[in-house]
Amino acid sequence: MKRPAYTTRSPRSSAGRAEDGAHPGASVVGASETVERREVVELSNPSDVGLSSATIDVDYGGTTRRLEFRHVPADGERRGTVTCPAGSAGSDPSASVTSWIEV
């Protein structure tokens, strides 16, 4: 089942801002409908500066899952998966970048 992308661009960063003003963003881009439901989360870095690390929180309205990415290139993307918490079937999680460190 294909889900729409839910995008949140976080106003918070723990490591400064890119000179070009572009900030990393996160989206929930898909889900698997298996017994252990998983969400596919994408980190996008539209900046012309790479990231040595970035942290994404995926919120299920009371429960949060966290993803950490390393070495995200300038103008690049990374994808990861999280296992949904029990009882979250049918919920629409949101993803936000909570911190990042530029190279």
PDB file of C-alpha atoms in Angstrom:
ATOM      1  CA  MET A   1       0.000   0.000   0.000  1.00  0.00           C
ATOM      2  CA  LYS A   2       1.541   3.288  -1.087  1.00  0.00           C
ATOM      3  CA  ARG A   3       1.290   6.137   1.400  1.00  0.00           C
ATOM      4  CA  PRO A   4       1.684   9.830   0.770  1.00  0.00           C
ATOM      5  CA  ALA A   5       4.876  11.465   1.969  1.00  0.00           C
ATOM      6  CA  TYR A   6       4.598  13.401   5.212  1.00  0.00           C
ATOM      7  CA  THR A   7       7.248  16.080   5.363  1.00  0.00           C
ATOM      8  CA  THR A   8       8.329  18.200   8.266  1.00  0.00           C
ATOM      9  CA  ARG A   9      11.212  20.591   8.135  1.00  0.00           C
ATOM     10  CA  SER A  10      12.493  21.178  11.613  1.00  0.00           C
ATOM     11  CA  PRO A  11      13.215  24.728  12.769  1.00  0.00           C
ATOM     12  CA  ARG A  12      15.651  23.287  15.299  1.00  0.00           C
ATOM     13  CA  SER A  13      19.223  22.394  14.631  1.00  0.00           C
ATOM     14  CA  SER A  14      21.987  21.657  17.047  1.00  0.00           C
ATOM     15  CA  ALA A  15      24.903  22.513  14.812  1.00  0.00           C
ATOM     16  CA  GLY A  16      24.375  25.749  12.983  1.00  0.00           C
ATOM     17  CA  ARG A  17      22.860  26.545   9.638  1.00  0.00           C
ATOM     18  CA  ALA A  18      24.108  26.055   6.109  1.00  0.00           C
ATOM     19  CA  GLU A  19      25.346  29.233   4.477  1.00  0.00           C
ATOM     20  CA  ASP A  20      23.029  28.705   1.511  1.00  0.00           C
ATOM     21  CA  GLY A  21      20.017  28.615   3.875  1.00  0.00           C
ATOM     22  CA  ALA A  22      18.962  25.084   2.878  1.00  0.00           C
ATOM     23  CA  HIS A  23      18.154  22.817   5.820  1.00  0.00           C
ATOM     24  CA  PRO A  24      17.832  19.034   5.895  1.00  0.00           C
ATOM     25  CA  GLY A  25      14.299  17.638   5.762  1.00  0.00           C
ATOM     26  CA  ALA A  26      12.682  14.301   6.539  1.00  0.00           C
ATOM     27  CA  SER A  27       9.736  12.442   5.012  1.00  0.00           C
ATOM     28  CA  VAL A  28       7.882   9.200   5.631  1.00  0.00           C
ATOM     29  CA  VAL A  29       7.887   7.846   2.076  1.00  0.00           C
ATOM     30  CA  GLY A  30       6.357   4.393   2.383  1.00  0.00           C
ATOM     31  CA  ALA A  31       5.302   1.495   4.553  1.00  0.00           C
ATOM     32  CA  SER A  32       5.369  -2.275   4.461  1.00  0.00           C
ATOM     33  CA  GLU A  33       2.204  -4.138   5.370  1.00  0.00           C
ATOM     34  CA  THR A  34       3.904  -7.083   7.051  1.00  0.00           C
ATOM     35  CA  VAL A  35       3.301  -8.407  10.566  1.00  0.00           C
ATOM     36  CA  GLU A  36       6.047  -6.077  11.772  1.00  0.00           C
ATOM     37  CA  ARG A  37       4.963  -2.924  10.003  1.00  0.00           C
ATOM     38  CA  ARG A  38       7.884  -0.776   8.960  1.00  0.00           C
ATOM     39  CA  GLU A  39       8.052   2.800   7.711  1.00  0.00           C
ATOM     40  CA  VAL A  40      10.575   3.975   5.126  1.00  0.00           C
ATOM     41  CA  VAL A  41      11.986   7.370   6.059  1.00  0.00           C
ATOM     42  CA  GLU A  42      14.006   9.613   3.767  1.00  0.00           C
ATOM     43  CA  LEU A  43      16.479  12.308   4.788  1.00  0.00           C
ATOM     44  CA  SER A  44      17.131  14.947   2.154  1.00  0.00           C
ATOM     45  CA  ASN A  45      20.019  17.393   2.295  1.00  0.00           C
ATOM     46  CA  PRO A  46      19.423  20.145  -0.296  1.00  0.00           C
ATOM     47  CA  SER A  47      22.414  22.134   0.940  1.00  0.00           C
ATOM     48  CA  ASP A  48      25.685  22.486  -0.922  1.00  0.00           C
ATOM     49  CA  VAL A  49      27.399  21.351   2.309  1.00  0.00           C
ATOM     50  CA  GLY A  50      27.551  17.679   3.326  1.00  0.00           C
ATOM     51  CA  LEU A  51      26.444  16.362   6.711  1.00  0.00           C
ATOM     52  CA  SER A  52      28.685  14.248   8.905  1.00  0.00           C
ATOM     53  CA  SER A  53      25.567  13.155  10.816  1.00  0.00           C
ATOM     54  CA  ALA A  54      21.831  13.815  11.128  1.00  0.00           C
ATOM     55  CA  THR A  55      19.140  12.578  13.507  1.00  0.00           C
ATOM     56  CA  ILE A  56      15.486  12.061  12.547  1.00  0.00           C
ATOM     57  CA  ASP A  57      12.608  11.456  14.947  1.00  0.00           C
ATOM     58  CA  VAL A  58       9.562   9.588  13.631  1.00  0.00           C
ATOM     59  CA  ASP A  59       6.548  10.452  15.793  1.00  0.00           C
ATOM     60  CA  TYR A  60       3.574   8.122  16.130  1.00  0.00           C
ATOM     61  CA  GLY A  61       1.555  10.429  18.407  1.00  0.00           C
ATOM     62  CA  GLY A  62       2.945   9.387  21.749  1.00  0.00           C
ATOM     63  CA  THR A  63       5.769   7.074  20.720  1.00  0.00           C
ATOM     64  CA  THR A  64       8.893   8.161  18.878  1.00  0.00           C
ATOM     65  CA  ARG A  65      11.405   6.148  16.895  1.00  0.00           C
ATOM     66  CA  ARG A  66      14.823   7.629  16.097  1.00  0.00           C
ATOM     67  CA  LEU A  67      17.083   7.191  13.056  1.00  0.00           C
ATOM     68  CA  GLU A  68      20.662   8.399  12.758  1.00  0.00           C
ATOM     69  CA  PHE A  69      22.424   8.868   9.453  1.00  0.00           C
ATOM     70  CA  ARG A  70      26.144   9.392   8.834  1.00  0.00           C
ATOM     71  CA  HIS A  71      27.958  10.925   5.866  1.00  0.00           C
ATOM     72  CA  VAL A  72      25.113  12.477   3.880  1.00  0.00           C
ATOM     73  CA  PRO A  73      26.532  14.206   0.781  1.00  0.00           C
ATOM     74  CA  ALA A  74      25.668  17.725  -0.306  1.00  0.00           C
ATOM     75  CA  ASP A  75      22.449  17.718  -2.347  1.00  0.00           C
ATOM     76  CA  GLY A  76      21.991  14.074  -1.340  1.00  0.00           C
ATOM     77  CA  GLU A  77      19.487  11.709   0.258  1.00  0.00           C
ATOM     78  CA  ARG A  78      19.543   8.714   2.565  1.00  0.00           C
ATOM     79  CA  ARG A  79      16.774   6.222   3.414  1.00  0.00           C
ATOM     80  CA  GLY A  80      16.234   4.087   6.473  1.00  0.00           C
ATOM     81  CA  THR A  81      13.462   2.051   8.076  1.00  0.00           C
ATOM     82  CA  VAL A  82      11.874   2.021  11.501  1.00  0.00           C
ATOM     83  CA  THR A  83       9.646  -0.644  13.038  1.00  0.00           C
ATOM     84  CA  CYS A  84       6.307   0.839  14.020  1.00  0.00           C
ATOM     85  CA  PRO A  85       5.291   0.576  17.675  1.00  0.00           C
ATOM     86  CA  ALA A  86       2.550  -1.875  18.627  1.00  0.00           C
ATOM     87  CA  GLY A  87      -0.916  -0.411  18.217  1.00  0.00           C
ATOM     88  CA  SER A  88       0.121   2.178  15.630  1.00  0.00           C
ATOM     89  CA  ALA A  89      -1.624   0.535  12.674  1.00  0.00           C
ATOM     90  CA  GLY A  90      -3.547   3.116  10.703  1.00  0.00           C
ATOM     91  CA  SER A  91      -1.654   6.061  12.170  1.00  0.00           C
ATOM     92  CA  ASP A  92       0.100   8.610   9.991  1.00  0.00           C
ATOM     93  CA  PRO A  93       3.540   9.169  11.487  1.00  0.00           C
ATOM     94  CA  SER A  94       5.485  12.360  10.960  1.00  0.00           C
ATOM     95  CA  ALA A  95       9.249  12.702  10.571  1.00  0.00           C
ATOM     96  CA  SER A  96      11.435  15.632  11.544  1.00  0.00           C
ATOM     97  CA  VAL A  97      15.145  16.349  11.546  1.00  0.00           C
ATOM     98  CA  THR A  98      16.038  17.077  15.156  1.00  0.00           C
ATOM     99  CA  SER A  99      19.773  17.683  14.738  1.00  0.00           C
ATOM    100  CA  TRP A 100      22.547  17.678  12.178  1.00  0.00           C
ATOM    101  CA  ILE A 101      26.256  18.394  11.950  1.00  0.00           C
ATOM    102  CA  GLU A 102      27.722  19.841   8.781  1.00  0.00           C
ATOM    103  CA  VAL A 103      31.057  18.656   7.434  1.00  0.00           C
TER     104      VAL A 103
END
